[in-house]
Amino acid sequence: MRNVLFFVVPALLFYVIFVLIPAAGGVWYGMTNWNGLNPNYRFVGLSNYVEALTEDRVFLDSVLFTLKYVFFMVVLQNALALLLAVLIEGRNRGKVLFRTTLFMPNMISMVIGGFVWLFIFTQVLPEIAQTGIFPFLDQSWIGDPVWSFYAILIVSLWVGVGYLMVIYIAALQGVPTQLKEAAEIDGASRMRLFTSIVLPMILPAVTIGMFLALNMAFKVFEVVYALTGGGPGRATQVIALNIFEEAFNMSNRYGYASAKATLLFLLVFIITLIQLRIMKKREVEL
Amino acid sequence: MMERDQSFAQPFVRPSAAVVSGYSVSFYSLFEGISYFILLAATLMALFPIGMAIVNSLKTDGEIMNNILAFPAVIRFSNYKQAFELTHFLRSMMNTVVVISTGLAGIVFFGAMSGYKLSRTRSRLSGFLFGMFIMSMLIPFHSIMITLTRVARIVHVQGTSVGLGLIYIGLGVPMAIFLYHGFIKSVPRELDEAALIDGCGEFRFFLTIVFPLVAPITVTVIILNTLWMWNDFLLPLIMITDSDNYTVMLSTNILFGQYSNNDWSAILATLVLAMLPMVSLYLFLQKYIMKGITEGALKG
């Protein structure tokens, strides 16, 4: 046993200091009125949670906005990634080329991607609209709450679809060729081949794809920070940005922000558990 | 029997394919055409923003104002010179390199040590420790970041590049342990016993035999963590306050605070500089990165 500890202690030390203690501390501070600077703070029980869930309009709006974003991302990111993966795998030539270019945006930081797209939305798209080819592109992408939601979705998908696509490609390559050939010989159509053979075989990857998309979407921060800063007003503020501003920008209410951060954790945790259970059950049935 | 099954499954396709084979061929090529069109459109979408950023980073502000879609009349790198100076690019590059090397050293080495030992020992303690590391993957970073700033101040790692790297070790090591743990199962146990019988100390055995053997997964761990630490923004944002210690991502961010949106030429050059290292690394190591990403995701 001493031997186990000798090998594990270095990693454990860093893990405990920089993950476990802050995690536990977050739960504790969430029940205090700590403001980050003043060493004196009081235990206030669950009043931070009550305030966040009943009085804090801005926070509740950010929760709703995040849920809306999560819904669209989980559906669109997976659907587009799977579509592109299937199309690429269905080709004889150019597989690697398409895969390489479509995955490339994922190598770019969300912040950089957000800033580059800010340029596209505010400078390039109005210019393209002026040439008369796609007049509908001339929108207030950053200034209008409706359009800035689409802008955030577009950038998130631009970065994120390639990631899931690569996972789906790996899963598609894992489907045994004999199985597909056998079905083809039996006269199965392309559509039927996909729904009856390929889709059930790659369902574990779909579980992973949904799980990853869900997790990433709940934690969305950088794209919104770079693109809209949560604006116009606070129309596109997401949970992570709300917590960040509460703690570091506006009020320095560290205790209150910690309570919200714990709520975010619980939200992600519960939804992930539910989703994993549903997906596992469906896999067994097939 | 088989015949009946088939016609049940394919009431429409089979007759049309058999009777008018020409129809089937054109349907097939229509499908191919649509598929090709979608892929081309997606590729265009993926490359367009990067291309626009690069093209316009080579123009003057006047050219950007006049015609954003055109290629530059003369290719100028003056924006890059300006970007280098504005963001102290070399300095922030050096800071980022320090952060990443510190982080990688700890994540790879401590991760491999723990992953090896936890994978080889079947005890309640090792099961508990492994479960504890894995559990953390469910904790969103935002839930720990506030208290992390306080902890970082207490242990004196706040505000420096090395300190930032040390924090990354704590955040990154669970994933590394998980990957090593899985991979080491494929290294034959007989090797351990032979080495121990030969009187080789366990730590030396790990260093000289196991660590070189797990090189494939080490590559994966290095790739995933380099990408993460290079591109990460939020942790440096809350940890680093002194601009001397800014990482590349942070120094890019200040441009948007200091300058209004009309100085796009310098901003675009900065953005291109900030994405160039990872994009070029990707083009060279495409195969490994792709493999690393899928391994990390499928096992994680």
PDB file of C-alpha atoms in Angstrom, chain B:
ATOM      1  CA  MET B   1     -37.827 -17.467 -48.163  1.00  0.00           C
ATOM      2  CA  MET B   2     -34.994 -15.080 -48.731  1.00  0.00           C
ATOM      3  CA  GLU B   3     -36.727 -13.714 -51.782  1.00  0.00           C
ATOM      4  CA  ARG B   4     -39.799 -12.881 -49.774  1.00  0.00           C
ATOM      5  CA  ASP B   5     -37.841 -11.202 -47.017  1.00  0.00           C
ATOM      6  CA  GLN B   6     -36.146  -9.044 -49.538  1.00  0.00           C
ATOM      7  CA  SER B   7     -39.269  -7.865 -51.284  1.00  0.00           C
ATOM      8  CA  PHE B   8     -40.775  -7.111 -47.935  1.00  0.00           C
ATOM      9  CA  ALA B   9     -37.853  -4.905 -47.057  1.00  0.00           C
ATOM     10  CA  GLN B  10     -37.539  -3.275 -50.460  1.00  0.00           C
ATOM     11  CA  PRO B  11     -40.957  -2.850 -52.018  1.00  0.00           C
ATOM     12  CA  PHE B  12     -39.960   0.155 -54.123  1.00  0.00           C
ATOM     13  CA  VAL B  13     -36.278   0.025 -54.815  1.00  0.00           C
ATOM     14  CA  ARG B  14     -35.959  -3.462 -56.184  1.00  0.00           C
ATOM     15  CA  PRO B  15     -38.379  -3.254 -59.114  1.00  0.00           C
ATOM     16  CA  SER B  16     -37.157   0.170 -60.189  1.00  0.00           C
ATOM     17  CA  ALA B  17     -33.543  -0.880 -60.003  1.00  0.00           C
ATOM     18  CA  ALA B  18     -34.230  -4.053 -61.931  1.00  0.00           C
ATOM     19  CA  VAL B  19     -36.632  -2.705 -64.534  1.00  0.00           C
ATOM     20  CA  VAL B  20     -35.168   0.703 -65.339  1.00  0.00           C
ATOM     21  CA  SER B  21     -31.533   0.449 -64.488  1.00  0.00           C
ATOM     22  CA  GLY B  22     -30.891   3.868 -66.004  1.00  0.00           C
ATOM     23  CA  TYR B  23     -33.091   5.456 -63.376  1.00  0.00           C
ATOM     24  CA  SER B  24     -31.099   3.808 -60.642  1.00  0.00           C
ATOM     25  CA  VAL B  25     -27.803   5.071 -62.049  1.00  0.00           C
ATOM     26  CA  SER B  26     -28.972   8.662 -62.318  1.00  0.00           C
ATOM     27  CA  PHE B  27     -30.450   8.496 -58.833  1.00  0.00           C
ATOM     28  CA  TYR B  28     -27.076   7.320 -57.617  1.00  0.00           C
ATOM     29  CA  SER B  29     -25.180  10.133 -59.273  1.00  0.00           C
ATOM     30  CA  LEU B  30     -27.737  12.646 -58.020  1.00  0.00           C
ATOM     31  CA  PHE B  31     -26.961  11.447 -54.519  1.00  0.00           C
ATOM     32  CA  GLU B  32     -23.243  11.728 -55.225  1.00  0.00           C
ATOM     33  CA  GLY B  33     -23.755  15.247 -56.539  1.00  0.00           C
ATOM     34  CA  ILE B  34     -25.685  16.388 -53.489  1.00  0.00           C
ATOM     35  CA  SER B  35     -23.149  14.810 -51.182  1.00  0.00           C
ATOM     36  CA  TYR B  36     -20.295  16.531 -52.998  1.00  0.00           C
ATOM     37  CA  PHE B  37     -22.106  19.860 -52.927  1.00  0.00           C
ATOM     38  CA  ILE B  38     -22.753  19.675 -49.167  1.00  0.00           C
ATOM     39  CA  LEU B  39     -19.130  18.770 -48.467  1.00  0.00           C
ATOM     40  CA  LEU B  40     -17.836  21.610 -50.624  1.00  0.00           C
ATOM     41  CA  ALA B  41     -20.175  24.100 -48.960  1.00  0.00           C
ATOM     42  CA  ALA B  42     -19.072  22.902 -45.515  1.00  0.00           C
ATOM     43  CA  THR B  43     -15.415  23.158 -46.488  1.00  0.00           C
ATOM     44  CA  LEU B  44     -15.991  26.686 -47.733  1.00  0.00           C
ATOM     45  CA  MET B  45     -17.693  27.574 -44.436  1.00  0.00           C
ATOM     46  CA  ALA B  46     -14.777  26.106 -42.470  1.00  0.00           C
ATOM     47  CA  LEU B  47     -12.076  27.930 -44.404  1.00  0.00           C
ATOM     48  CA  PHE B  48     -13.802  31.213 -45.235  1.00  0.00           C
ATOM     49  CA  PRO B  49     -13.262  33.012 -41.881  1.00  0.00           C
ATOM     50  CA  ILE B  50      -9.639  31.893 -41.673  1.00  0.00           C
ATOM     51  CA  GLY B  51      -9.042  32.934 -45.267  1.00  0.00           C
ATOM     52  CA  MET B  52     -10.680  36.322 -44.799  1.00  0.00           C
ATOM     53  CA  ALA B  53      -8.603  36.946 -41.672  1.00  0.00           C
ATOM     54  CA  ILE B  54      -5.362  36.080 -43.459  1.00  0.00           C
ATOM     55  CA  VAL B  55      -6.148  38.056 -46.629  1.00  0.00           C
ATOM     56  CA  ASN B  56      -7.190  41.170 -44.743  1.00  0.00           C
ATOM     57  CA  SER B  57      -4.280  40.942 -42.330  1.00  0.00           C
ATOM     58  CA  LEU B  58      -2.055  41.692 -45.321  1.00  0.00           C
ATOM     59  CA  LYS B  59      -3.898  44.913 -46.260  1.00  0.00           C
ATOM     60  CA  THR B  60      -3.810  48.445 -44.956  1.00  0.00           C
ATOM     61  CA  ASP B  61      -6.755  49.774 -42.985  1.00  0.00           C
ATOM     62  CA  GLY B  62      -7.727  51.844 -46.032  1.00  0.00           C
ATOM     63  CA  GLU B  63      -7.854  48.768 -48.224  1.00  0.00           C
ATOM     64  CA  ILE B  64      -9.961  46.934 -45.670  1.00  0.00           C
ATOM     65  CA  MET B  65     -12.391  49.847 -45.587  1.00  0.00           C
ATOM     66  CA  ASN B  66     -12.585  50.128 -49.367  1.00  0.00           C
ATOM     67  CA  ASN B  67     -12.870  46.553 -50.433  1.00  0.00           C
ATOM     68  CA  ILE B  68     -12.864  43.866 -47.831  1.00  0.00           C
ATOM     69  CA  LEU B  69     -13.373  41.035 -50.306  1.00  0.00           C
ATOM     70  CA  ALA B  70     -10.505  41.843 -52.663  1.00  0.00           C
ATOM     71  CA  PHE B  71      -6.987  40.508 -52.479  1.00  0.00           C
ATOM     72  CA  PRO B  72      -4.403  43.043 -51.340  1.00  0.00           C
ATOM     73  CA  ALA B  73      -2.793  45.112 -54.092  1.00  0.00           C
ATOM     74  CA  VAL B  74       0.594  44.699 -52.479  1.00  0.00           C
ATOM     75  CA  ILE B  75       1.315  42.107 -49.816  1.00  0.00           C
ATOM     76  CA  ARG B  76       2.503  43.949 -46.723  1.00  0.00           C
ATOM     77  CA  PHE B  77       3.679  42.459 -43.498  1.00  0.00           C
ATOM     78  CA  SER B  78       3.648  45.780 -41.657  1.00  0.00           C
ATOM     79  CA  ASN B  79       0.531  44.711 -39.761  1.00  0.00           C
ATOM     80  CA  TYR B  80       2.460  41.779 -38.394  1.00  0.00           C
ATOM     81  CA  LYS B  81       5.238  44.048 -37.243  1.00  0.00           C
ATOM     82  CA  GLN B  82       2.650  46.160 -35.478  1.00  0.00           C
ATOM     83  CA  ALA B  83       0.991  43.071 -34.010  1.00  0.00           C
ATOM     84  CA  PHE B  84       4.322  41.809 -32.696  1.00  0.00           C
ATOM     85  CA  GLU B  85       4.880  45.101 -30.908  1.00  0.00           C
ATOM     86  CA  LEU B  86       1.341  45.664 -29.625  1.00  0.00           C
ATOM     87  CA  THR B  87       0.994  42.254 -28.055  1.00  0.00           C
ATOM     88  CA  HIS B  88       4.679  41.733 -27.160  1.00  0.00           C
ATOM     89  CA  PHE B  89       4.264  38.544 -29.103  1.00  0.00           C
ATOM     90  CA  LEU B  90       7.672  37.051 -28.388  1.00  0.00           C
ATOM     91  CA  ARG B  91       7.244  37.618 -24.673  1.00  0.00           C
ATOM     92  CA  SER B  92       3.751  36.151 -24.524  1.00  0.00           C
ATOM     93  CA  MET B  93       4.935  33.262 -26.704  1.00  0.00           C
ATOM     94  CA  MET B  94       7.734  32.564 -24.223  1.00  0.00           C
ATOM     95  CA  ASN B  95       5.266  32.729 -21.319  1.00  0.00           C
ATOM     96  CA  THR B  96       2.967  30.282 -23.073  1.00  0.00           C
ATOM     97  CA  VAL B  97       5.862  27.912 -23.735  1.00  0.00           C
ATOM     98  CA  VAL B  98       6.800  28.004 -20.037  1.00  0.00           C
ATOM     99  CA  VAL B  99       3.194  27.317 -19.028  1.00  0.00           C
ATOM    100  CA  ILE B 100       2.839  24.418 -21.450  1.00  0.00           C
ATOM    101  CA  SER B 101       6.184  22.784 -20.621  1.00  0.00           C
ATOM    102  CA  THR B 102       5.564  22.992 -16.876  1.00  0.00           C
ATOM    103  CA  GLY B 103       2.085  21.587 -17.313  1.00  0.00           C
ATOM    104  CA  LEU B 104       3.141  18.825 -19.700  1.00  0.00           C
ATOM    105  CA  ALA B 105       6.061  17.670 -17.542  1.00  0.00           C
ATOM    106  CA  GLY B 106       3.755  17.108 -14.586  1.00  0.00           C
ATOM    107  CA  ILE B 107       0.761  15.782 -16.475  1.00  0.00           C
ATOM    108  CA  VAL B 108       2.778  13.243 -18.479  1.00  0.00           C
ATOM    109  CA  PHE B 109       5.080  12.049 -15.743  1.00  0.00           C
ATOM    110  CA  PHE B 110       2.757  12.040 -12.735  1.00  0.00           C
ATOM    111  CA  GLY B 111      -0.086  10.813 -14.918  1.00  0.00           C
ATOM    112  CA  ALA B 112       1.974   7.875 -16.189  1.00  0.00           C
ATOM    113  CA  MET B 113       3.188   6.972 -12.683  1.00  0.00           C
ATOM    114  CA  SER B 114      -0.309   6.959 -11.207  1.00  0.00           C
ATOM    115  CA  GLY B 115      -1.899   5.351 -14.226  1.00  0.00           C
ATOM    116  CA  TYR B 116       0.676   2.551 -14.138  1.00  0.00           C
ATOM    117  CA  LYS B 117       0.360   1.849 -10.432  1.00  0.00           C
ATOM    118  CA  LEU B 118      -3.420   2.141 -10.248  1.00  0.00           C
ATOM    119  CA  SER B 119      -3.759  -0.165 -13.223  1.00  0.00           C
ATOM    120  CA  ARG B 120      -1.445  -2.795 -11.706  1.00  0.00           C
ATOM    121  CA  THR B 121      -2.807  -2.847  -8.155  1.00  0.00           C
ATOM    122  CA  ARG B 122      -6.093  -4.494  -7.353  1.00  0.00           C
ATOM    123  CA  SER B 123      -6.859  -3.081  -3.941  1.00  0.00           C
ATOM    124  CA  ARG B 124      -9.707  -1.091  -2.480  1.00  0.00           C
ATOM    125  CA  LEU B 125      -7.402   1.899  -2.071  1.00  0.00           C
ATOM    126  CA  SER B 126      -6.375   1.960  -5.709  1.00  0.00           C
ATOM    127  CA  GLY B 127      -9.972   1.552  -6.837  1.00  0.00           C
ATOM    128  CA  PHE B 128     -11.010   4.443  -4.612  1.00  0.00           C
ATOM    129  CA  LEU B 129      -8.203   6.698  -5.860  1.00  0.00           C
ATOM    130  CA  PHE B 130      -8.933   5.915  -9.497  1.00  0.00           C
ATOM    131  CA  GLY B 131     -12.639   6.622  -8.999  1.00  0.00           C
ATOM    132  CA  MET B 132     -11.798   9.919  -7.337  1.00  0.00           C
ATOM    133  CA  PHE B 133      -9.677  11.052 -10.278  1.00  0.00           C
ATOM    134  CA  ILE B 134     -12.353  10.062 -12.787  1.00  0.00           C
ATOM    135  CA  MET B 135     -15.120  11.769 -10.847  1.00  0.00           C
ATOM    136  CA  SER B 136     -13.529  15.157 -11.427  1.00  0.00           C
ATOM    137  CA  MET B 137     -14.251  14.963 -15.147  1.00  0.00           C
ATOM    138  CA  LEU B 138     -17.866  15.755 -14.269  1.00  0.00           C
ATOM    139  CA  ILE B 139     -17.008  18.968 -12.417  1.00  0.00           C
ATOM    140  CA  PRO B 140     -17.290  22.022 -14.688  1.00  0.00           C
ATOM    141  CA  PHE B 141     -14.289  24.327 -14.444  1.00  0.00           C
ATOM    142  CA  HIS B 142     -16.597  27.252 -13.667  1.00  0.00           C
ATOM    143  CA  SER B 143     -17.682  25.555 -10.471  1.00  0.00           C
ATOM    144  CA  ILE B 144     -14.171  25.566  -9.036  1.00  0.00           C
ATOM    145  CA  MET B 145     -12.667  28.700 -10.581  1.00  0.00           C
ATOM    146  CA  ILE B 146     -13.701  31.176  -7.891  1.00  0.00           C
ATOM    147  CA  THR B 147     -12.215  29.260  -4.972  1.00  0.00           C
ATOM    148  CA  LEU B 148      -9.258  28.311  -7.160  1.00  0.00           C
ATOM    149  CA  THR B 149      -8.163  31.944  -7.284  1.00  0.00           C
ATOM    150  CA  ARG B 150      -8.054  31.965  -3.475  1.00  0.00           C
ATOM    151  CA  VAL B 151      -6.233  28.622  -3.225  1.00  0.00           C
ATOM    152  CA  ALA B 152      -3.749  29.805  -5.861  1.00  0.00           C
ATOM    153  CA  ARG B 153      -2.994  32.907  -3.812  1.00  0.00           C
ATOM    154  CA  ILE B 154      -2.476  30.861  -0.652  1.00  0.00           C
ATOM    155  CA  VAL B 155       0.005  28.444  -2.277  1.00  0.00           C
ATOM    156  CA  HIS B 156       1.707  31.295  -4.182  1.00  0.00           C
ATOM    157  CA  VAL B 157       1.111  30.128  -7.733  1.00  0.00           C
ATOM    158  CA  GLN B 158      -1.056  33.058  -8.778  1.00  0.00           C
ATOM    159  CA  GLY B 159       0.160  35.403 -11.485  1.00  0.00           C
ATOM    160  CA  THR B 160       3.200  33.557 -12.830  1.00  0.00           C
ATOM    161  CA  SER B 161       3.703  31.324 -15.853  1.00  0.00           C
ATOM    162  CA  VAL B 162       5.186  28.470 -13.841  1.00  0.00           C
ATOM    163  CA  GLY B 163       2.372  28.792 -11.330  1.00  0.00           C
ATOM    164  CA  LEU B 164      -0.198  28.605 -14.119  1.00  0.00           C
ATOM    165  CA  GLY B 165       1.532  25.468 -15.424  1.00  0.00           C
ATOM    166  CA  LEU B 166       1.339  23.913 -11.946  1.00  0.00           C
ATOM    167  CA  ILE B 167      -2.416  24.551 -11.808  1.00  0.00           C
ATOM    168  CA  TYR B 168      -2.780  22.891 -15.213  1.00  0.00           C
ATOM    169  CA  ILE B 169      -1.126  19.773 -13.753  1.00  0.00           C
ATOM    170  CA  GLY B 170      -3.913  19.460 -11.209  1.00  0.00           C
ATOM    171  CA  LEU B 171      -6.622  20.072 -13.809  1.00  0.00           C
ATOM    172  CA  GLY B 172      -5.101  17.861 -16.518  1.00  0.00           C
ATOM    173  CA  VAL B 173      -3.763  14.895 -14.610  1.00  0.00           C
ATOM    174  CA  PRO B 174      -7.068  12.974 -14.179  1.00  0.00           C
ATOM    175  CA  MET B 175      -7.547  12.603 -17.943  1.00  0.00           C
ATOM    176  CA  ALA B 176      -3.908  11.507 -18.339  1.00  0.00           C
ATOM    177  CA  ILE B 177      -4.269   8.927 -15.565  1.00  0.00           C
ATOM    178  CA  PHE B 178      -7.364   7.609 -17.273  1.00  0.00           C
ATOM    179  CA  LEU B 179      -5.608   7.221 -20.638  1.00  0.00           C
ATOM    180  CA  TYR B 180      -2.466   5.626 -19.135  1.00  0.00           C
ATOM    181  CA  HIS B 181      -4.575   3.354 -16.943  1.00  0.00           C
ATOM    182  CA  GLY B 182      -6.345   1.970 -19.980  1.00  0.00           C
ATOM    183  CA  PHE B 183      -3.213   1.618 -22.070  1.00  0.00           C
ATOM    184  CA  ILE B 184      -1.061  -0.094 -19.432  1.00  0.00           C
ATOM    185  CA  LYS B 185      -3.563  -2.962 -19.267  1.00  0.00           C
ATOM    186  CA  SER B 186      -2.189  -3.967 -22.683  1.00  0.00           C
ATOM    187  CA  VAL B 187       1.393  -4.171 -21.372  1.00  0.00           C
ATOM    188  CA  PRO B 188       2.016  -7.800 -20.320  1.00  0.00           C
ATOM    189  CA  ARG B 189       2.236  -8.325 -16.579  1.00  0.00           C
ATOM    190  CA  GLU B 190       4.881 -11.036 -16.961  1.00  0.00           C
ATOM    191  CA  LEU B 191       7.308  -8.228 -17.708  1.00  0.00           C
ATOM    192  CA  ASP B 192       6.763  -6.760 -14.233  1.00  0.00           C
ATOM    193  CA  GLU B 193       7.439 -10.058 -12.528  1.00  0.00           C
ATOM    194  CA  ALA B 194      10.558 -10.794 -14.568  1.00  0.00           C
ATOM    195  CA  ALA B 195      12.003  -7.385 -13.778  1.00  0.00           C
ATOM    196  CA  LEU B 196      11.218  -7.604 -10.089  1.00  0.00           C
ATOM    197  CA  ILE B 197      12.755 -11.074  -9.841  1.00  0.00           C
ATOM    198  CA  ASP B 198      15.868  -9.672 -11.479  1.00  0.00           C
ATOM    199  CA  GLY B 199      16.055  -7.299  -8.529  1.00  0.00           C
ATOM    200  CA  CYS B 200      15.050  -4.193 -10.398  1.00  0.00           C
ATOM    201  CA  GLY B 201      13.487  -1.563  -8.121  1.00  0.00           C
ATOM    202  CA  GLU B 202       9.927  -0.801  -9.035  1.00  0.00           C
ATOM    203  CA  PHE B 203      10.510   2.875  -9.750  1.00  0.00           C
ATOM    204  CA  ARG B 204      13.491   2.070 -11.948  1.00  0.00           C
ATOM    205  CA  PHE B 205      11.432  -0.574 -13.682  1.00  0.00           C
ATOM    206  CA  PHE B 206       8.757   2.016 -14.357  1.00  0.00           C
ATOM    207  CA  LEU B 207      11.269   4.549 -15.675  1.00  0.00           C
ATOM    208  CA  THR B 208      13.300   2.246 -17.904  1.00  0.00           C
ATOM    209  CA  ILE B 209      10.740  -0.302 -19.078  1.00  0.00           C
ATOM    210  CA  VAL B 210       7.155   0.898 -18.678  1.00  0.00           C
ATOM    211  CA  PHE B 211       7.513   4.559 -19.568  1.00  0.00           C
ATOM    212  CA  PRO B 212       9.163   3.907 -22.966  1.00  0.00           C
ATOM    213  CA  LEU B 213       6.577   1.200 -23.683  1.00  0.00           C
ATOM    214  CA  VAL B 214       3.654   3.561 -23.249  1.00  0.00           C
ATOM    215  CA  ALA B 215       5.077   6.132 -25.678  1.00  0.00           C
ATOM    216  CA  PRO B 216       2.045   5.900 -28.037  1.00  0.00           C
ATOM    217  CA  ILE B 217      -0.342   7.076 -25.347  1.00  0.00           C
ATOM    218  CA  THR B 218       2.202   9.660 -24.182  1.00  0.00           C
ATOM    219  CA  VAL B 219       1.981  11.206 -27.651  1.00  0.00           C
ATOM    220  CA  THR B 220      -1.797  11.383 -27.279  1.00  0.00           C
ATOM    221  CA  VAL B 221      -1.533  12.947 -23.826  1.00  0.00           C
ATOM    222  CA  ILE B 222       0.983  15.527 -25.052  1.00  0.00           C
ATOM    223  CA  ILE B 223      -1.131  16.490 -28.072  1.00  0.00           C
ATOM    224  CA  LEU B 224      -4.403  16.834 -26.183  1.00  0.00           C
ATOM    225  CA  ASN B 225      -2.871  18.856 -23.378  1.00  0.00           C
ATOM    226  CA  THR B 226      -0.777  21.126 -25.593  1.00  0.00           C
ATOM    227  CA  LEU B 227      -3.853  22.051 -27.609  1.00  0.00           C
ATOM    228  CA  TRP B 228      -5.846  22.635 -24.451  1.00  0.00           C
ATOM    229  CA  MET B 229      -3.257  24.772 -22.683  1.00  0.00           C
ATOM    230  CA  TRP B 230      -2.421  26.820 -25.773  1.00  0.00           C
ATOM    231  CA  ASN B 231      -6.056  27.597 -26.511  1.00  0.00           C
ATOM    232  CA  ASP B 232      -7.310  27.950 -22.950  1.00  0.00           C
ATOM    233  CA  PHE B 233      -8.442  31.418 -22.077  1.00  0.00           C
ATOM    234  CA  LEU B 234     -10.472  31.529 -18.877  1.00  0.00           C
ATOM    235  CA  LEU B 235      -7.872  30.174 -16.445  1.00  0.00           C
ATOM    236  CA  PRO B 236      -5.117  32.602 -17.538  1.00  0.00           C
ATOM    237  CA  LEU B 237      -7.710  35.379 -17.540  1.00  0.00           C
ATOM    238  CA  ILE B 238      -8.483  34.938 -13.844  1.00  0.00           C
ATOM    239  CA  MET B 239      -4.925  34.025 -12.773  1.00  0.00           C
ATOM    240  CA  ILE B 240      -2.629  36.409 -14.628  1.00  0.00           C
ATOM    241  CA  THR B 241      -2.963  40.115 -13.876  1.00  0.00           C
ATOM    242  CA  ASP B 242       0.500  41.448 -14.775  1.00  0.00           C
ATOM    243  CA  SER B 243       0.773  42.018 -18.541  1.00  0.00           C
ATOM    244  CA  ASP B 244       4.425  40.864 -18.415  1.00  0.00           C
ATOM    245  CA  ASN B 245       3.102  37.365 -17.790  1.00  0.00           C
ATOM    246  CA  TYR B 246       0.316  37.323 -20.381  1.00  0.00           C
ATOM    247  CA  THR B 247      -0.118  34.201 -22.473  1.00  0.00           C
ATOM    248  CA  VAL B 248      -0.736  34.509 -26.209  1.00  0.00           C
ATOM    249  CA  MET B 249      -4.503  34.189 -25.752  1.00  0.00           C
ATOM    250  CA  LEU B 250      -4.549  36.930 -23.118  1.00  0.00           C
ATOM    251  CA  SER B 251      -2.453  39.354 -25.130  1.00  0.00           C
ATOM    252  CA  THR B 252      -4.839  38.887 -28.048  1.00  0.00           C
ATOM    253  CA  ASN B 253      -7.723  39.784 -25.799  1.00  0.00           C
ATOM    254  CA  ILE B 254      -6.276  43.160 -24.735  1.00  0.00           C
ATOM    255  CA  LEU B 255      -6.515  44.467 -28.303  1.00  0.00           C
ATOM    256  CA  PHE B 256     -10.265  44.509 -27.992  1.00  0.00           C
ATOM    257  CA  GLY B 257     -10.135  46.460 -24.782  1.00  0.00           C
ATOM    258  CA  GLN B 258      -7.682  49.097 -25.933  1.00  0.00           C
ATOM    259  CA  TYR B 259      -8.636  49.685 -29.519  1.00  0.00           C
ATOM    260  CA  SER B 260     -11.969  50.295 -31.081  1.00  0.00           C
ATOM    261  CA  ASN B 261     -13.121  48.124 -33.924  1.00  0.00           C
ATOM    262  CA  ASN B 262     -11.651  50.253 -36.715  1.00  0.00           C
ATOM    263  CA  ASP B 263      -8.045  49.074 -36.356  1.00  0.00           C
ATOM    264  CA  TRP B 264      -8.830  45.674 -37.815  1.00  0.00           C
ATOM    265  CA  SER B 265      -5.558  45.320 -39.735  1.00  0.00           C
ATOM    266  CA  ALA B 266      -3.439  44.985 -36.579  1.00  0.00           C
ATOM    267  CA  ILE B 267      -6.090  42.913 -34.821  1.00  0.00           C
ATOM    268  CA  LEU B 268      -6.363  40.436 -37.689  1.00  0.00           C
ATOM    269  CA  ALA B 269      -2.596  40.054 -37.859  1.00  0.00           C
ATOM    270  CA  THR B 270      -2.582  39.291 -34.137  1.00  0.00           C
ATOM    271  CA  LEU B 271      -5.363  36.749 -34.515  1.00  0.00           C
ATOM    272  CA  VAL B 272      -3.543  35.015 -37.350  1.00  0.00           C
ATOM    273  CA  LEU B 273      -0.358  34.916 -35.264  1.00  0.00           C
ATOM    274  CA  ALA B 274      -2.269  33.397 -32.360  1.00  0.00           C
ATOM    275  CA  MET B 275      -3.854  30.628 -34.424  1.00  0.00           C
ATOM    276  CA  LEU B 276      -0.889  29.911 -36.667  1.00  0.00           C
ATOM    277  CA  PRO B 277       1.158  27.669 -34.310  1.00  0.00           C
ATOM    278  CA  MET B 278      -1.658  25.194 -33.657  1.00  0.00           C
ATOM    279  CA  VAL B 279      -2.955  25.224 -37.234  1.00  0.00           C
ATOM    280  CA  SER B 280       0.502  24.539 -38.682  1.00  0.00           C
ATOM    281  CA  LEU B 281       1.184  21.903 -36.051  1.00  0.00           C
ATOM    282  CA  TYR B 282      -2.101  20.343 -37.110  1.00  0.00           C
ATOM    283  CA  LEU B 283      -1.190  20.319 -40.782  1.00  0.00           C
ATOM    284  CA  PHE B 284       2.087  18.538 -40.017  1.00  0.00           C
ATOM    285  CA  LEU B 285       0.879  16.142 -37.336  1.00  0.00           C
ATOM    286  CA  GLN B 286      -2.640  15.697 -38.671  1.00  0.00           C
ATOM    287  CA  LYS B 287      -2.635  11.917 -38.294  1.00  0.00           C
ATOM    288  CA  TYR B 288      -1.496  11.934 -34.676  1.00  0.00           C
ATOM    289  CA  ILE B 289      -3.800  14.760 -33.640  1.00  0.00           C
ATOM    290  CA  MET B 290      -6.811  13.060 -35.199  1.00  0.00           C
ATOM    291  CA  LYS B 291      -5.902   9.819 -33.449  1.00  0.00           C
ATOM    292  CA  GLY B 292      -5.333  11.605 -30.152  1.00  0.00           C
ATOM    293  CA  ILE B 293      -8.656  13.406 -30.330  1.00  0.00           C
ATOM    294  CA  THR B 294     -10.640  10.250 -31.023  1.00  0.00           C
ATOM    295  CA  GLU B 295      -8.805   8.263 -28.356  1.00  0.00           C
ATOM    296  CA  GLY B 296      -9.280  11.017 -25.811  1.00  0.00           C
ATOM    297  CA  ALA B 297     -12.976  11.280 -26.568  1.00  0.00           C
ATOM    298  CA  LEU B 298     -13.849   7.621 -26.961  1.00  0.00           C
ATOM    299  CA  LYS B 299     -12.081   6.599 -23.803  1.00  0.00           C
ATOM    300  CA  GLY B 300     -12.909   9.713 -21.831  1.00  0.00           C
TER     301      GLY B 300
END
